[in-house]
Amino acid sequence: MPDRPLSATPARGSDLPGLERAPLGRASAYVDTYDPGLLCPLPRAPKRADLGIGAVPPFTGADLWTAFELSWLNERGKPQVAIAHFTVPAETPHLIESKSFKLYLNSFSQTRFADAESVRERLRADLTEALWRGSERTGSVGVRLRLPHEWEAETIRALPGLSLDRLDVECTHYQPVPELLRADPAQAPVQEVLTSDLLKSNCPVTGQPDWGSVQIAYSGPPIDQEGLLRYLVSLRQHQELHEQCVERIFMDIWTRCRPVRLSVYARYTRRGGLDINPWRTSHPQQPPDNVRTARQ
């Protein structure tokens, strides 16, 4: 199969509605006084439509964010610090552009709050408003703060599963090639959890690399593991946001391999103190633990 030509970096906002007003790729002032107006929501629908996802996606899930650089002042002006975990439901009509999220979190740094719970409630309210903005439906966002005495719970471990990286395969494609995916319906159904630490894509605005690990759990006809690894590698020079890449992986496996059940979970290396870890699943289940992998 001939390789596909590399795509040029798209012009700002050319196929990503909302990015033309986002701070990503621009010089930005770092505001240190609380300002929820810094949050920049981006609609999920246009990119989902590109992937053939209708009004009711074949998945649920969440985007699991971790913020390692959250600080504020207590009522006496003493700095406080925490690690924040956010759970953003996949059904929100918007996602938050990551640089705007970082700028928003930085705006807490010289603002006084009564206690950590006041900070948590403010984060939850602001994110809920931005993520559901303009929608007739509404929901909420999970926010958990870990204070310094709880940081020992911030474990680092590999994603559980059988590593595809053990396979000695030849890779020649570095733009998405879903045709590499195949399953054998003639064989007995299996239940597998497969992982790879070779996931990489690029920011659609800055071109910066996004490194990650991915876990694919499914039941159904056995998926060709070598083809799956080559497919994951084929995202290496693709330009897309984290959430969109994971939905692309889910949809390509879902439509080409036709599993009975499928979940895709990616943990990306943090940038600017913030990591984004999308998880999509075809069936209701508890979200994975929001723990760091060795890559993070």
Coordinates of C-alpha atoms in Angstrom, one line a residue:
M1 CA 0.0 0.0 0.0
P2 CA 1.6 3.3 -1.0
D3 CA 2.2 5.8 1.7
R4 CA 0.1 8.9 1.9
P5 CA 1.5 12.4 1.5
L6 CA 2.0 14.4 4.7
S7 CA -0.5 17.2 5.2
A8 CA 0.6 20.7 5.6
T9 CA -0.1 22.5 8.8
P10 CA -3.6 24.0 8.5
A11 CA -4.2 27.7 8.7
R12 CA -5.5 28.9 12.1
G13 CA -9.1 27.8 12.3
S14 CA -9.2 26.5 8.8
D15 CA -11.0 23.3 9.8
L16 CA -11.1 23.7 13.5
P17 CA -14.0 26.1 14.3
G18 CA -13.2 28.3 17.3
L19 CA -9.4 28.0 17.1
E20 CA -9.2 31.4 15.3
R21 CA -10.1 33.1 18.6
A22 CA -8.1 30.7 20.9
P23 CA -4.7 31.8 22.5
L24 CA -3.0 28.7 21.1
G25 CA 0.0 29.7 18.9
R26 CA -0.2 33.3 20.0
A27 CA 1.9 35.4 22.4
S28 CA -0.2 35.7 25.6
A29 CA -0.2 37.9 28.7
Y30 CA -0.2 35.8 31.8
V31 CA -3.0 37.2 34.0
D32 CA -2.6 36.4 37.7
T33 CA -6.0 37.6 38.9
Y34 CA -9.0 35.3 38.6
D35 CA -10.6 35.6 35.2
P36 CA -13.0 32.9 33.9
G37 CA -13.3 34.8 30.6
L38 CA -9.9 33.2 29.7
L39 CA -11.5 29.8 29.0
C40 CA -12.0 29.2 25.3
P41 CA -14.6 26.4 24.5
L42 CA -14.4 24.7 21.1
P43 CA -17.3 22.8 19.6
R44 CA -16.9 19.0 19.3
A45 CA -19.5 18.6 16.6
P46 CA -17.6 19.6 13.5
K47 CA -14.7 17.2 13.9
R48 CA -17.1 14.4 14.9
A49 CA -19.0 15.0 11.7
D50 CA -15.8 14.6 9.8
L51 CA -15.4 11.1 11.4
G52 CA -19.0 10.1 10.6
I53 CA -20.2 10.5 14.2
G54 CA -23.9 11.5 14.3
A55 CA -25.9 13.3 16.9
V56 CA -25.8 10.2 19.1
P57 CA -22.2 8.9 19.2
P58 CA -21.6 5.1 19.6
F59 CA -19.5 5.9 22.7
T60 CA -19.6 7.6 26.1
G61 CA -16.6 8.4 28.2
A62 CA -14.8 11.4 29.5
D63 CA -11.7 13.6 29.1
L64 CA -9.5 13.2 32.2
W65 CA -7.4 16.2 32.8
T66 CA -4.6 16.7 35.4
A67 CA -3.3 20.1 36.4
F68 CA 0.0 20.1 38.2
E69 CA 0.4 23.9 38.5
L70 CA -2.6 25.2 40.5
S71 CA -2.0 27.8 43.2
W72 CA -4.0 30.5 45.0
L73 CA -3.7 32.7 48.1
N74 CA -5.5 32.0 51.3
E75 CA -7.3 34.8 53.2
R76 CA -4.0 35.8 54.8
G77 CA -2.2 36.0 51.5
K78 CA -0.2 32.8 52.0
P79 CA 0.2 30.7 48.7
Q80 CA -1.5 27.4 48.6
V81 CA -0.9 24.6 46.0
A82 CA -2.7 21.5 44.8
I83 CA -2.8 19.0 42.0
A84 CA -6.3 19.1 40.3
H85 CA -8.1 16.3 38.5
F86 CA -10.9 17.1 36.2
T87 CA -13.5 14.7 34.6
V88 CA -15.1 16.2 31.6
P89 CA -18.0 14.1 30.2
A90 CA -17.7 13.2 26.5
E91 CA -21.2 14.4 25.9
T92 CA -20.4 18.1 26.6
P93 CA -21.0 20.0 23.4
H94 CA -17.6 21.7 23.8
L95 CA -14.1 20.9 24.9
I96 CA -11.7 23.5 26.4
E97 CA -8.7 24.6 24.3
S98 CA -5.7 23.6 26.4
K99 CA -3.7 26.8 26.4
S100 CA -6.8 28.8 27.5
F101 CA -7.2 26.3 30.3
K102 CA -3.6 26.9 31.5
L103 CA -4.1 30.7 31.3
Y104 CA -7.3 30.4 33.3
L105 CA -5.7 28.2 36.0
N106 CA -2.8 30.7 36.3
S107 CA -5.3 33.5 37.0
F108 CA -5.9 31.9 40.4
S109 CA -2.3 32.5 41.5
Q110 CA -2.8 36.0 43.1
T111 CA -6.4 35.6 44.0
R112 CA -7.6 35.0 47.6
F113 CA -10.0 32.2 48.5
A114 CA -11.4 31.1 51.8
D115 CA -10.2 27.5 51.4
A116 CA -9.5 24.7 48.9
E117 CA -13.2 23.8 48.7
S118 CA -14.0 27.4 47.5
V119 CA -11.4 26.9 44.8
R120 CA -12.9 23.5 43.8
E121 CA -16.4 24.9 43.6
R122 CA -15.2 27.9 41.5
L123 CA -13.4 25.6 39.1
R124 CA -16.4 23.3 38.7
A125 CA -18.9 26.2 38.1
D126 CA -16.7 27.9 35.5
L127 CA -15.8 24.8 33.6
T128 CA -19.5 23.6 33.6
E129 CA -20.6 26.9 32.2
A130 CA -18.0 26.9 29.4
L131 CA -18.4 23.3 28.4
W132 CA -22.2 23.4 28.2
R133 CA -22.4 27.0 26.9
G134 CA -25.3 27.6 24.4
S135 CA -26.7 24.1 24.9
E136 CA -30.3 23.3 26.0
R137 CA -28.9 20.4 28.0
T138 CA -26.6 20.9 31.0
G139 CA -24.4 18.7 33.2
S140 CA -21.5 19.0 35.5
V141 CA -17.7 18.5 35.6
G142 CA -15.9 16.4 38.2
V143 CA -13.2 18.3 40.1
R144 CA -10.9 16.8 42.7
L145 CA -8.1 18.7 44.4
R146 CA -5.1 16.8 46.0
L147 CA -3.3 18.9 48.6
P148 CA 0.4 18.3 49.3
H149 CA -0.2 15.8 52.1
E150 CA -2.1 13.6 49.5
W151 CA 0.6 13.7 46.8
E152 CA 1.9 10.2 47.7
A153 CA -1.3 8.9 46.0
E154 CA -0.2 10.3 42.7
T155 CA 1.2 7.0 41.4
I156 CA 3.1 6.4 38.2
R157 CA 2.6 3.0 36.4
A158 CA 2.3 1.5 33.0
L159 CA -1.1 1.0 31.5
P160 CA -2.2 -2.6 32.1
G161 CA -2.4 -4.9 29.2
L162 CA -0.4 -6.8 26.6
S163 CA 2.1 -4.4 24.9
L164 CA 1.9 -4.2 21.1
D165 CA 5.4 -2.7 21.1
R166 CA 6.9 -6.2 21.6
L167 CA 6.1 -6.8 17.9
D168 CA 8.9 -6.3 15.4
V169 CA 7.0 -4.7 12.6
E170 CA 8.0 -2.6 9.6
C171 CA 6.3 0.9 9.7
T172 CA 6.0 3.0 6.6
H173 CA 2.9 5.1 7.2
Y174 CA 2.8 8.3 9.2
Q175 CA -0.6 9.6 8.3
P176 CA -3.7 7.7 9.4
V177 CA -4.3 4.5 7.4
P178 CA -7.4 2.8 8.9
E179 CA -7.1 0.2 6.2
L180 CA -4.4 -1.4 8.3
L181 CA -7.0 -2.5 10.8
R182 CA -8.6 -5.9 10.4
A183 CA -10.2 -8.6 12.4
D184 CA -11.1 -12.2 11.6
P185 CA -14.8 -12.9 12.2
A186 CA -14.2 -16.6 11.4
Q187 CA -12.2 -17.1 14.6
A188 CA -13.7 -17.5 18.1
P189 CA -14.4 -14.2 19.9
V190 CA -11.7 -13.0 22.3
Q191 CA -11.4 -10.4 25.1
E192 CA -8.2 -8.5 25.1
V193 CA -6.5 -5.4 26.6
L194 CA -3.7 -4.1 24.3
T195 CA -1.4 -1.2 24.9
S196 CA 1.3 0.9 23.2
D197 CA 3.6 3.6 24.3
L198 CA 4.3 4.7 20.7
L199 CA 1.3 7.0 20.2
K200 CA 2.2 10.4 18.8
S201 CA 0.4 13.1 16.9
N202 CA 0.9 16.8 16.5
C203 CA -0.9 20.0 17.6
P204 CA -2.9 21.3 14.6
V205 CA -1.9 24.9 15.3
T206 CA 1.7 24.9 16.6
G207 CA 2.9 21.6 15.1
Q208 CA 4.4 20.6 18.4
P209 CA 4.5 16.8 19.1
D210 CA 2.0 15.2 21.5
W211 CA 3.4 12.0 23.0
G212 CA 1.2 9.4 24.6
S213 CA 0.4 5.9 25.7
V214 CA -2.8 4.1 24.6
Q215 CA -4.9 1.2 25.9
I216 CA -7.4 -0.6 23.7
A217 CA -9.8 -3.0 25.4
Y218 CA -12.3 -5.0 23.3
S219 CA -14.3 -8.1 23.0
G220 CA -15.2 -9.7 19.7
P221 CA -13.4 -11.1 16.6
P222 CA -9.6 -11.1 17.2
I223 CA -7.9 -7.9 15.9
D224 CA -4.7 -8.4 14.0
Q225 CA -2.2 -7.0 16.4
E226 CA 0.5 -6.1 13.9
G227 CA -2.0 -4.2 11.8
L228 CA -3.2 -2.4 14.9
L229 CA 0.3 -1.3 15.9
R230 CA 1.0 -0.1 12.4
Y231 CA -2.2 1.9 12.5
L232 CA -1.3 3.5 15.8
V233 CA 2.1 4.5 14.4
S234 CA 0.4 5.9 11.3
L235 CA -0.9 8.8 13.5
R236 CA 2.7 9.9 14.1
Q237 CA 2.6 13.0 11.8
H238 CA -1.2 13.5 12.0
Q239 CA -2.4 16.9 13.2
E240 CA -5.4 16.8 15.6
L241 CA -6.3 17.6 19.2
H242 CA -6.0 14.8 21.8
E243 CA -9.7 14.3 22.2
Q244 CA -10.2 14.1 18.4
C245 CA -7.3 11.6 17.9
V246 CA -8.9 9.2 20.5
E247 CA -12.3 9.5 18.9
R248 CA -10.6 8.8 15.5
I249 CA -9.0 5.7 16.9
F250 CA -12.2 4.5 18.4
M251 CA -14.3 5.0 15.3
D252 CA -11.7 3.4 13.0
I253 CA -11.5 0.3 15.1
W254 CA -15.3 0.3 15.7
T255 CA -16.2 0.4 12.0
R256 CA -13.4 -1.8 10.6
C257 CA -13.0 -4.5 13.2
R258 CA -16.6 -4.5 14.5
P259 CA -15.9 -5.5 18.1
V260 CA -18.9 -6.2 20.4
R261 CA -17.4 -3.9 23.0
L262 CA -14.6 -1.4 22.8
S263 CA -12.9 1.2 24.9
V264 CA -9.9 3.4 24.0
Y265 CA -8.0 5.3 26.6
A266 CA -5.0 7.5 25.9
R267 CA -2.7 9.2 28.4
Y268 CA -0.7 12.0 26.9
T269 CA 2.5 13.6 28.3
R270 CA 1.7 16.8 30.1
R271 CA 2.7 20.2 28.6
G272 CA 2.8 23.4 30.6
G273 CA 1.7 21.5 33.7
L274 CA -1.5 20.1 32.2
D275 CA -2.2 16.7 30.7
I276 CA -5.3 15.6 28.7
N277 CA -6.3 11.9 28.8
P278 CA -9.4 11.1 26.7
W279 CA -11.3 7.8 27.3
R280 CA -14.1 6.5 25.0
T281 CA -16.2 3.4 25.6
S282 CA -19.0 1.7 23.8
H283 CA -20.6 0.4 27.1
P284 CA -21.2 2.0 30.5
Q285 CA -18.3 1.4 33.0
Q286 CA -16.3 3.1 35.6
P287 CA -13.7 5.5 34.1
P288 CA -10.0 4.4 34.4
D289 CA -7.9 5.6 37.3
N290 CA -6.5 9.0 36.5
V291 CA -2.9 8.0 37.2
R292 CA 0.3 9.0 35.4
T293 CA 2.2 6.6 33.1
A294 CA 6.0 6.5 33.0
R295 CA 5.8 8.7 29.8
Q296 CA 4.2 11.5 31.9

